[in-house]
Amino acid sequence: MSEPQSGTRPAQTPSVAPAPAAWAAVISMTLGVFGLVTAEFLPVSLLTPIAYDLHVSEGLAGQAISATAFLALITSLLIATVTRRFDRRNVLLSFSILLVISSVMVAMAESFAFLLLGRVLLGIALGGFWTMSAATIMRLVPEKQVPRALAIMFSGVSAATVFAAPVGSFLGDIISWRAVFLLAAGIGVITFIVQFATLPSLPPRGRASLRTLVDLINRPGMKFGLFSLVIIITGHFALFTYVRPFLENVTGVATAGVSGVLLGFGLANFIGTHLAGALIARSLRMTIALMPLVMGLATLGMVMINGALTPTIVLVAIWGAAFGGVPVAWSTWITRTVPDEAESGGGLVVAGFQTAIASGAVLGGLLVDFTGAMGVFAVGGTVLIVASIVVTMVLRPAPAVSEQT
C-alpha cells in the first residue's frame, strides 16, 4: 500500500553504516530513551500529589509537561545547527547530564516556578536527544536493520511508560513524589555510564543549518506529514496527561488501582511497539493511519461505557498497544522521506511531537478544569479518529531507501 510521493524527489544518498552493527550502542540509546521519557511523564502519575504539595490545581500542575515540551520544541529546531561542529557522542552524553540535573531540581522544588525551571532543562535534553536519535541509529546499524534497531530503541518508551505511570504512582504514595524524581536522577547516572562506555565517536554529518530545515519542510509531502503528526499526538496527550483524573473521578479507581491500569497500558504499549515493525513491513501508510483510529475508538469507548471498570481496563490496554506503534511508524517515515538529512528531519519530527505534547497538555488542562475528565476524553478520541481518516485519504509515504535507489 505504500506509495512514493508525487513530484520530483531530490537526489538522496543513503548513510553508510559501520559494520558490524553496534548493538551495545543501540542499547545505550534505549536507556537514554527510557530515562528521558520516564522523567518527562512522571508528572502524569504524580499529578495529584504534586498539585497538592505545591498548592496549585491539577490543570496547572499538568503544565509541567507542556513546559518540557515547549523547550524540547525549541531545542529540536536549533540543536543540530548549534552543535554542528561537535561529535554526536559528546552531545548525547551532555543530554544524560542534563537529565540528572533536572530530576534533582524537580525533587528539591519548593515552588511550582522552581519545578518548571528543572523541567526546562529536561526539555533541552529531551528535544536534543530525540532530534539525533533516528540519525544516530542509522549510523550504528546497516540500513536493513534500522527498523529493528528503532523498535529496540522505542521499547525504551514502552518501558518508561510502565515505570513512569504505574510504578511512579505506586512509589509516590510510599516514598513521596520527590523521592521518585531522585530515582529518575539515578537512572540518568546509569544511562551516562553505559553511553560513555558504548557509544562510538560520531562526527557530525549533513548541512545542519536553519536553512536546511526550511528546505526539508518544502520537500514533497513533508508539510502534510508533520501536520498529521501534530494532530495525532495532540489528541493522545490531551488524553494521557489527564488519565489519572479520569480513572479516579469517572471510573472510581483507587490509587493502587490506577497503578495497575497504567501498568496494563505500559505492557500493551511494549507489545505494540514490537508489533509495529511487522505492520510497517507490510505498509507504512496503513500503520500510520491504523494506530490513531484504534486509539480514538478505544478512548471514545471509555466515555460511552461511562467508566465501567473492567471494560475500561481492556480499552486502556488497547489504547496503549496502538500508541506503541506511533513513534516507530513516524520515525520510519522520516528516515524514508529525507534519508540524506535524517538528523535535521528528525528535528522536525521532534518539533512536531513536542508541539503536540504541549498543545495536548494545555488543551487537556483547560478541558479538565472546565468540563471534567469526560470532556477531555470525548474531544481527544474524536480528534484521533478524524486524524486517522484524513491520513488514510492523503498521506503517501515514500518507500525504503533501497527501494528508491
PDB file of C-alpha atoms in Angstrom, residues 217 221-235 288 330 333 348-349 351-353 355-356 359 383 386-388 390-391 394-395:
ATOM      1  CA  ILE A 217       9.750  21.361   5.034  1.00  0.00           C
ATOM      2  CA  GLY A 221       4.698  15.510   1.491  1.00  0.00           C
ATOM      3  CA  MET A 222       6.575  16.985   4.460  1.00  0.00           C
ATOM      4  CA  LYS A 223       4.091  19.719   5.397  1.00  0.00           C
ATOM      5  CA  PHE A 224       1.093  17.423   5.476  1.00  0.00           C
ATOM      6  CA  GLY A 225       3.011  14.642   7.201  1.00  0.00           C
ATOM      7  CA  LEU A 226       4.173  16.932  10.004  1.00  0.00           C
ATOM      8  CA  PHE A 227       0.698  18.459  10.375  1.00  0.00           C
ATOM      9  CA  SER A 228      -0.839  14.984  10.646  1.00  0.00           C
ATOM     10  CA  LEU A 229       1.719  14.033  13.260  1.00  0.00           C
ATOM     11  CA  VAL A 230       0.902  17.108  15.370  1.00  0.00           C
ATOM     12  CA  ILE A 231      -2.839  16.418  15.315  1.00  0.00           C
ATOM     13  CA  ILE A 232      -2.433  12.753  16.288  1.00  0.00           C
ATOM     14  CA  ILE A 233      -0.026  13.412  19.158  1.00  0.00           C
ATOM     15  CA  THR A 234      -2.082  16.369  20.408  1.00  0.00           C
ATOM     16  CA  GLY A 235      -5.111  14.116  20.682  1.00  0.00           C
ATOM     17  CA  ILE A 288       0.350   5.364  10.438  1.00  0.00           C
ATOM     18  CA  TRP A 330       6.726   8.212  12.253  1.00  0.00           C
ATOM     19  CA  TRP A 333       8.532   7.827   7.868  1.00  0.00           C
ATOM     20  CA  LEU A 348      11.280  18.466  12.568  1.00  0.00           C
ATOM     21  CA  VAL A 349       9.568  15.298  13.770  1.00  0.00           C
ATOM     22  CA  ALA A 351       9.348  19.611  16.949  1.00  0.00           C
ATOM     23  CA  GLY A 352       6.035  18.196  15.784  1.00  0.00           C
ATOM     24  CA  PHE A 353       5.881  15.773  18.705  1.00  0.00           C
ATOM     25  CA  THR A 355       4.340  20.984  19.803  1.00  0.00           C
ATOM     26  CA  ALA A 356       1.638  18.367  20.074  1.00  0.00           C
ATOM     27  CA  SER A 359      -0.771  21.569  22.938  1.00  0.00           C
ATOM     28  CA  VAL A 383      -9.692  14.190  17.138  1.00  0.00           C
ATOM     29  CA  VAL A 386     -10.713  12.315  12.324  1.00  0.00           C
ATOM     30  CA  ALA A 387      -6.911  12.417  12.002  1.00  0.00           C
ATOM     31  CA  SER A 388      -6.845   8.750  11.019  1.00  0.00           C
ATOM     32  CA  VAL A 390      -7.533  12.278   6.845  1.00  0.00           C
ATOM     33  CA  VAL A 391      -4.180  10.457   6.902  1.00  0.00           C
ATOM     34  CA  VAL A 394      -3.994  11.967   1.808  1.00  0.00           C
ATOM     35  CA  LEU A 395      -0.648  10.716   3.175  1.00  0.00           C
TER      36      LEU A 395
END
